[in-house]
Amino acid sequence: AAGVIQSPRHLIKEKRETATLKCYPIPRHDTVYWYQQGPGQDPQFLISFYEKMQSDKGSIPDRFSAQQFSDYHSELNMSSLELGDSALYFCASSSTRVLRYTEAFFGQGTRLTVV
Amino acid sequence: RKEVEQDPGPFNVPEGATVAFNCTYSNSASQSFFWYRQDCRKEPKLLMSVYSSGNEDGRFTAQLNRASQYISLLIRDSKLSDSATYLCVVNKAGRRALTFGSGTRLQVQP
């Protein structure tokens, strides 16, 4: 079965550079979530989209932005990168037309290292 | 106080043991509940959803107590492959924003 696809899997950037992470949700899933997981921490919710519109916002820095495109793929854009942005970034997708039991499935993540 | 709280462990148990994890959530508007497992440096994987009536999937049993805002996961006959971090996840009604607990680490020993 198709899963959530994230690219790239690994990314190394220098401070103050920009990075773009991509996510391709499971087909027919209408909701995409972005999470950040630092070393030894639990996943922190950044932002979600439902049917290409922003749905909920978490602890996403102003330096980050995200969008969902007409083909449902999503991109997380990160500017003015800081050392503290080094983390695993996960994308997840689910079908939430009926909001109960919104089981989300995660991609393998993008490991971002800022040097 | 975190919105979803878990005992971080680690729980070190021998193969074949039964182990139980607990989780409490603070927001009474929470509507959907899940257990995920995460292996080191890998993505969280859905283990099971948690229903009000309780549910079982093989060796795994999940319970929900809405009055006490408490969720549990019971693993019977532990296998070495069960070693992982178990994450309690909660979603509030009307939101698309799953909130994770800090996870409980399980180490099953031969």
CSV table of N, CA and C in Angstrom, one decimal, chain B:
chain,number,residue,atom,x,y,z
B,1,ARG,N,2.5,22.2,32.9
B,1,ARG,CA,2.1,20.8,32.8
B,1,ARG,C,1.9,20.4,31.3
B,2,LYS,N,2.4,19.3,30.9
B,2,LYS,CA,2.2,18.9,29.5
B,2,LYS,C,0.8,18.4,29.3
B,3,GLU,N,0.3,18.6,28.1
B,3,GLU,CA,-1.1,18.2,27.8
B,3,GLU,C,-1.3,16.7,27.9
B,4,VAL,N,-0.3,16.0,27.5
B,4,VAL,CA,-0.3,14.5,27.5
B,4,VAL,C,0.9,14.0,28.3
B,5,GLU,N,0.6,13.3,29.4
B,5,GLU,CA,1.7,12.9,30.3
B,5,GLU,C,1.9,11.4,30.3
B,6,GLN,N,3.1,11.0,30.2
B,6,GLN,CA,3.5,9.5,30.3
B,6,GLN,C,4.6,9.3,31.2
B,7,ASP,N,4.7,8.2,31.8
B,7,ASP,CA,5.9,7.8,32.6
B,7,ASP,C,7.0,7.5,31.5
B,8,PRO,N,8.1,8.1,31.6
B,8,PRO,CA,9.2,7.9,30.6
B,8,PRO,C,9.9,6.6,30.6
B,9,GLY,N,9.7,5.9,31.8
B,9,GLY,CA,10.5,4.6,31.9
B,9,GLY,C,11.9,4.9,32.1
B,10,PRO,N,12.8,4.0,31.7
B,10,PRO,CA,12.5,2.8,30.8
B,10,PRO,C,11.9,1.7,31.7
B,11,PHE,N,11.1,0.9,31.0
B,11,PHE,CA,10.6,-0.3,31.5
B,11,PHE,C,11.5,-1.5,31.0
B,12,ASN,N,12.2,-2.1,31.9
B,12,ASN,CA,13.0,-3.3,31.5
B,12,ASN,C,12.3,-4.5,31.9
B,13,VAL,N,11.8,-5.4,31.0
B,13,VAL,CA,11.1,-6.5,31.3
B,13,VAL,C,11.7,-7.7,30.6
B,14,PRO,N,11.5,-8.9,31.1
B,14,PRO,CA,12.0,-10.1,30.5
B,14,PRO,C,10.9,-10.6,29.4
B,15,GLU,N,11.4,-11.3,28.4
B,15,GLU,CA,10.5,-11.9,27.4
B,15,GLU,C,9.4,-12.6,28.1
B,16,GLY,N,8.2,-12.5,27.5
B,16,GLY,CA,7.1,-13.2,28.1
B,16,GLY,C,6.3,-12.5,29.1
B,17,ALA,N,6.9,-11.4,29.6
B,17,ALA,CA,6.2,-10.6,30.7
B,17,ALA,C,5.0,-9.8,30.1
B,18,THR,N,4.2,-9.4,31.1
B,18,THR,CA,3.1,-8.5,30.7
B,18,THR,C,3.5,-7.1,31.3
B,19,VAL,N,3.3,-6.1,30.5
B,19,VAL,CA,3.7,-4.8,30.9
B,19,VAL,C,2.5,-3.8,30.5
B,20,ALA,N,2.3,-2.8,31.4
B,20,ALA,CA,1.3,-1.8,31.2
B,20,ALA,C,1.8,-0.4,31.2
B,21,PHE,N,1.4,0.4,30.3
B,21,PHE,CA,1.7,1.8,30.2
B,21,PHE,C,0.5,2.6,30.5
B,22,ASN,N,0.7,3.7,31.1
B,22,ASN,CA,-0.4,4.6,31.4
B,22,ASN,C,-0.1,6.0,30.8
B,23,CYS,N,-1.2,6.7,30.6
B,23,CYS,CA,-1.1,8.0,30.0
B,23,CYS,C,-2.3,8.9,30.5
B,24,THR,N,-2.0,10.1,30.8
B,24,THR,CA,-3.1,11.0,31.2
B,24,THR,C,-3.1,12.2,30.3
B,25,TYR,N,-4.3,12.7,30.1
B,25,TYR,CA,-4.4,13.9,29.2
B,25,TYR,C,-5.2,15.0,30.0
B,26,SER,N,-4.9,16.2,29.7
B,26,SER,CA,-5.5,17.3,30.5
B,26,SER,C,-6.7,18.0,29.9
B,27,ASN,N,-6.8,17.8,28.6
B,27,ASN,CA,-7.9,18.6,27.9
B,27,ASN,C,-9.1,17.7,27.8
B,28,SER,N,-10.2,18.0,28.5
B,28,SER,CA,-11.4,17.2,28.4
B,28,SER,C,-12.1,17.2,27.1
B,29,ALA,N,-11.7,18.2,26.2
B,29,ALA,CA,-12.3,18.2,24.9
B,29,ALA,C,-11.6,17.2,23.9
B,30,SER,N,-10.7,16.5,24.4
B,30,SER,CA,-10.0,15.5,23.6
B,30,SER,C,-11.0,14.4,23.2
B,31,GLN,N,-10.8,14.0,21.9
B,31,GLN,CA,-11.9,13.2,21.3
B,31,GLN,C,-11.3,11.9,20.8
B,32,SER,N,-10.1,11.9,20.2
B,32,SER,CA,-9.6,10.7,19.6
B,32,SER,C,-8.2,10.4,20.3
B,33,PHE,N,-8.0,9.1,20.5
B,33,PHE,CA,-6.9,8.6,21.2
B,33,PHE,C,-6.2,7.5,20.5
B,34,PHE,N,-4.8,7.5,20.6
B,34,PHE,CA,-4.1,6.5,19.8
B,34,PHE,C,-2.8,6.1,20.6
B,35,TRP,N,-2.3,4.9,20.3
B,35,TRP,CA,-1.0,4.5,20.7
B,35,TRP,C,-0.2,4.3,19.5
B,36,TYR,N,1.0,5.0,19.5
B,36,TYR,CA,2.0,4.8,18.4
B,36,TYR,C,3.2,4.2,19.0
B,37,ARG,N,4.0,3.5,18.2
B,37,ARG,CA,5.3,3.1,18.7
B,37,ARG,C,6.4,3.7,17.8
B,38,GLN,N,7.5,4.0,18.4
B,38,GLN,CA,8.6,4.6,17.6
B,38,GLN,C,9.9,3.9,17.9
B,39,ASP,N,10.5,3.4,16.9
B,39,ASP,CA,11.9,2.9,17.0
B,39,ASP,C,12.9,4.0,16.9
B,40,CYS,N,14.1,3.8,17.4
B,40,CYS,CA,15.1,4.9,17.4
B,40,CYS,C,15.3,5.5,16.0
B,41,ARG,N,15.1,6.8,15.9
B,41,ARG,CA,15.4,7.5,14.7
B,41,ARG,C,14.5,7.1,13.5
B,42,LYS,N,13.3,6.5,13.8
B,42,LYS,CA,12.4,6.1,12.8
B,42,LYS,C,11.1,6.9,13.0
B,43,GLU,N,10.2,6.8,12.1
B,43,GLU,CA,8.9,7.5,12.2
B,43,GLU,C,8.0,6.8,13.2
B,44,PRO,N,7.1,7.6,13.8
B,44,PRO,CA,6.0,6.9,14.7
B,44,PRO,C,5.1,6.1,13.8
B,45,LYS,N,4.8,4.9,14.3
B,45,LYS,CA,3.9,4.0,13.6
B,45,LYS,C,2.7,3.7,14.4
B,46,LEU,N,1.5,3.8,13.8
B,46,LEU,CA,0.3,3.6,14.5
B,46,LEU,C,0.2,2.1,15.0
B,47,LEU,N,0.0,2.0,16.4
B,47,LEU,CA,-0.1,0.7,17.0
B,47,LEU,C,-1.6,0.4,17.0
B,48,MET,N,-2.4,1.3,17.6
B,48,MET,CA,-3.8,1.1,17.7
B,48,MET,C,-4.5,2.3,18.1
B,49,SER,N,-5.8,2.5,17.6
B,49,SER,CA,-6.6,3.5,18.1
B,49,SER,C,-7.2,3.0,19.4
B,50,VAL,N,-7.7,3.9,20.2
B,50,VAL,CA,-8.3,3.6,21.5
B,50,VAL,C,-9.7,4.0,21.6
B,51,TYR,N,-10.6,3.1,21.7
B,51,TYR,CA,-12.0,3.3,21.7
B,51,TYR,C,-12.6,3.3,23.1
B,52,SER,N,-13.7,4.0,23.3
B,52,SER,CA,-14.3,4.1,24.6
B,52,SER,C,-14.6,2.7,25.3
B,53,SER,N,-14.9,1.8,24.5
B,53,SER,CA,-15.3,0.5,25.0
B,53,SER,C,-14.1,-0.4,25.2
B,54,GLY,N,-12.9,0.1,24.9
B,54,GLY,CA,-11.7,-0.7,25.0
B,54,GLY,C,-11.5,-1.5,23.8
B,55,ASN,N,-10.3,-1.9,23.4
B,55,ASN,CA,-10.1,-2.7,22.3
B,55,ASN,C,-8.9,-3.5,22.4
B,56,GLU,N,-8.9,-4.6,21.7
B,56,GLU,CA,-7.8,-5.5,21.8
B,56,GLU,C,-7.3,-5.9,20.3
B,57,ASP,N,-6.0,-6.0,20.2
B,57,ASP,CA,-5.4,-6.4,18.9
B,57,ASP,C,-4.3,-7.4,19.2
B,58,GLY,N,-4.6,-8.7,19.2
B,58,GLY,CA,-3.6,-9.7,19.5
B,58,GLY,C,-3.1,-9.6,20.9
B,59,ARG,N,-1.9,-9.3,21.1
B,59,ARG,CA,-1.3,-9.2,22.5
B,59,ARG,C,-1.5,-7.8,23.1
B,60,PHE,N,-2.0,-6.9,22.4
B,60,PHE,CA,-2.2,-5.5,22.8
B,60,PHE,C,-3.6,-5.2,23.2
B,61,THR,N,-3.8,-4.6,24.3
B,61,THR,CA,-5.1,-4.1,24.8
B,61,THR,C,-5.0,-2.7,25.2
B,62,ALA,N,-6.0,-1.9,24.7
B,62,ALA,CA,-6.0,-0.5,25.0
B,62,ALA,C,-7.3,-0.2,25.8
B,63,GLN,N,-7.2,0.7,26.8
B,63,GLN,CA,-8.4,1.1,27.5
B,63,GLN,C,-8.4,2.6,27.6
B,64,LEU,N,-9.6,3.1,27.7
B,64,LEU,CA,-9.8,4.6,27.8
B,64,LEU,C,-10.8,4.8,29.0
B,65,ASN,N,-10.4,5.7,29.8
B,65,ASN,CA,-11.3,6.2,30.9
B,65,ASN,C,-11.5,7.7,30.8
B,66,ARG,N,-12.6,8.1,30.2
B,66,ARG,CA,-12.9,9.5,29.9
B,66,ARG,C,-13.1,10.3,31.2
B,67,ALA,N,-13.7,9.7,32.2
B,67,ALA,CA,-14.0,10.4,33.5
B,67,ALA,C,-12.6,10.7,34.2
B,68,SER,N,-11.7,9.8,34.1
B,68,SER,CA,-10.4,10.1,34.8
B,68,SER,C,-9.4,10.7,33.8
B,69,GLN,N,-9.7,10.8,32.5
B,69,GLN,CA,-8.8,11.3,31.4
B,69,GLN,C,-7.5,10.5,31.4
B,70,TYR,N,-7.7,9.2,31.2
B,70,TYR,CA,-6.6,8.2,31.4
B,70,TYR,C,-6.7,7.2,30.3
B,71,ILE,N,-5.6,6.8,29.7
B,71,ILE,CA,-5.5,5.8,28.7
B,71,ILE,C,-4.5,4.8,29.1
B,72,SER,N,-4.7,3.6,28.8
B,72,SER,CA,-3.7,2.6,29.1
B,72,SER,C,-3.4,1.7,27.9
B,73,LEU,N,-2.2,1.0,27.9
B,73,LEU,CA,-1.9,0.0,26.9
B,73,LEU,C,-1.3,-1.1,27.7
B,74,LEU,N,-1.8,-2.3,27.4
B,74,LEU,CA,-1.3,-3.5,28.0
B,74,LEU,C,-0.7,-4.4,27.0
B,75,ILE,N,0.5,-4.9,27.2
B,75,ILE,CA,1.2,-5.8,26.3
B,75,ILE,C,1.4,-7.1,27.0
B,76,ARG,N,0.9,-8.1,26.4
B,76,ARG,CA,1.0,-9.5,27.0
B,76,ARG,C,2.1,-10.2,26.2
B,77,ASP,N,2.8,-11.2,26.9
B,77,ASP,CA,3.7,-12.1,26.3
B,77,ASP,C,4.8,-11.2,25.5
B,78,SER,N,5.4,-10.3,26.2
B,78,SER,CA,6.4,-9.4,25.5
B,78,SER,C,7.4,-10.2,24.7
B,79,LYS,N,7.7,-9.6,23.5
B,79,LYS,CA,8.7,-10.1,22.6
B,79,LYS,C,9.9,-9.1,22.5
B,80,LEU,N,11.0,-9.6,22.1
B,80,LEU,CA,12.2,-8.7,22.0
B,80,LEU,C,11.8,-7.6,21.0
B,81,SER,N,11.1,-7.9,20.0
B,81,SER,CA,10.7,-6.9,18.9
B,81,SER,C,9.8,-5.9,19.4
B,82,ASP,N,9.2,-6.0,20.7
B,82,ASP,CA,8.4,-5.0,21.2
B,82,ASP,C,9.2,-3.8,21.8
B,83,SER,N,10.5,-4.0,21.9
B,83,SER,CA,11.4,-2.9,22.4
B,83,SER,C,11.3,-1.7,21.5
B,84,ALA,N,10.8,-0.6,22.1
B,84,ALA,CA,10.6,0.6,21.4
B,84,ALA,C,10.1,1.7,22.4
B,85,THR,N,9.8,2.9,21.9
B,85,THR,CA,9.2,3.9,22.7
B,85,THR,C,7.7,3.9,22.3
B,86,TYR,N,6.8,3.9,23.3
B,86,TYR,CA,5.4,3.9,23.0
B,86,TYR,C,4.8,5.3,23.3
B,87,LEU,N,4.2,5.9,22.3
B,87,LEU,CA,3.7,7.3,22.4
B,87,LEU,C,2.2,7.3,22.5
B,88,CYS,N,1.7,8.0,23.5
B,88,CYS,CA,0.3,8.2,23.7
B,88,CYS,C,0.0,9.5,22.9
B,89,VAL,N,-1.1,9.4,22.1
B,89,VAL,CA,-1.4,10.5,21.2
B,89,VAL,C,-2.9,10.9,21.3
B,90,VAL,N,-3.2,12.2,21.4
B,90,VAL,CA,-4.5,12.7,21.7
B,90,VAL,C,-4.9,13.7,20.6
B,91,ASN,N,-6.1,13.7,20.2
B,91,ASN,CA,-6.6,14.8,19.3
B,91,ASN,C,-7.8,15.4,19.9
B,92,LYS,N,-7.8,16.8,19.9
B,92,LYS,CA,-9.0,17.5,20.4
B,92,LYS,C,-10.1,17.5,19.4
B,93,ALA,N,-11.3,17.5,19.8
B,93,ALA,CA,-12.5,17.6,18.9
B,93,ALA,C,-12.4,18.9,18.1
B,94,GLY,N,-12.6,18.8,16.8
B,94,GLY,CA,-12.6,19.9,15.9
B,94,GLY,C,-11.3,20.4,15.4
B,95,ARG,N,-10.2,19.7,15.9
B,95,ARG,CA,-8.9,20.1,15.5
B,95,ARG,C,-8.2,19.0,14.7
B,96,ARG,N,-7.3,19.4,13.9
B,96,ARG,CA,-6.4,18.5,13.2
B,96,ARG,C,-5.0,18.8,13.7
B,97,ALA,N,-4.7,18.3,14.9
B,97,ALA,CA,-3.4,18.6,15.5
B,97,ALA,C,-3.2,17.5,16.6
B,98,LEU,N,-2.6,16.4,16.2
B,98,LEU,CA,-2.4,15.4,17.2
B,98,LEU,C,-1.3,15.8,18.2
B,99,THR,N,-1.6,15.6,19.5
B,99,THR,CA,-0.6,16.0,20.5
B,99,THR,C,0.0,14.7,21.1
B,100,PHE,N,1.3,14.7,21.1
B,100,PHE,CA,2.0,13.5,21.6
B,100,PHE,C,2.5,13.6,23.0
B,101,GLY,N,2.4,12.5,23.7
B,101,GLY,CA,3.1,12.5,25.0
B,101,GLY,C,4.6,12.3,24.8
B,102,SER,N,5.4,12.3,25.8
B,102,SER,CA,6.8,12.2,25.7
B,102,SER,C,7.3,10.8,25.4
B,103,GLY,N,6.4,9.8,25.6
B,103,GLY,CA,6.8,8.4,25.3
B,103,GLY,C,7.3,7.7,26.5
B,104,THR,N,7.0,6.4,26.4
B,104,THR,CA,7.5,5.5,27.5
B,104,THR,C,8.4,4.5,26.8
B,105,ARG,N,9.6,4.3,27.2
B,105,ARG,CA,10.6,3.4,26.6
B,105,ARG,C,10.4,2.0,27.2
B,106,LEU,N,10.3,1.0,26.3
B,106,LEU,CA,10.3,-0.4,26.7
B,106,LEU,C,11.5,-1.1,26.2
B,107,GLN,N,12.1,-1.8,27.1
B,107,GLN,CA,13.2,-2.7,26.7
B,107,GLN,C,12.9,-4.1,27.1
B,108,VAL,N,12.7,-5.0,26.2
B,108,VAL,CA,12.4,-6.4,26.5
B,108,VAL,C,13.7,-7.2,26.4
B,109,GLN,N,14.0,-7.9,27.5
B,109,GLN,CA,15.3,-8.6,27.6
B,109,GLN,C,15.2,-10.1,27.4
B,110,PRO,N,16.2,-10.7,26.8
B,110,PRO,CA,16.1,-12.2,26.7
B,110,PRO,C,16.2,-12.9,28.0
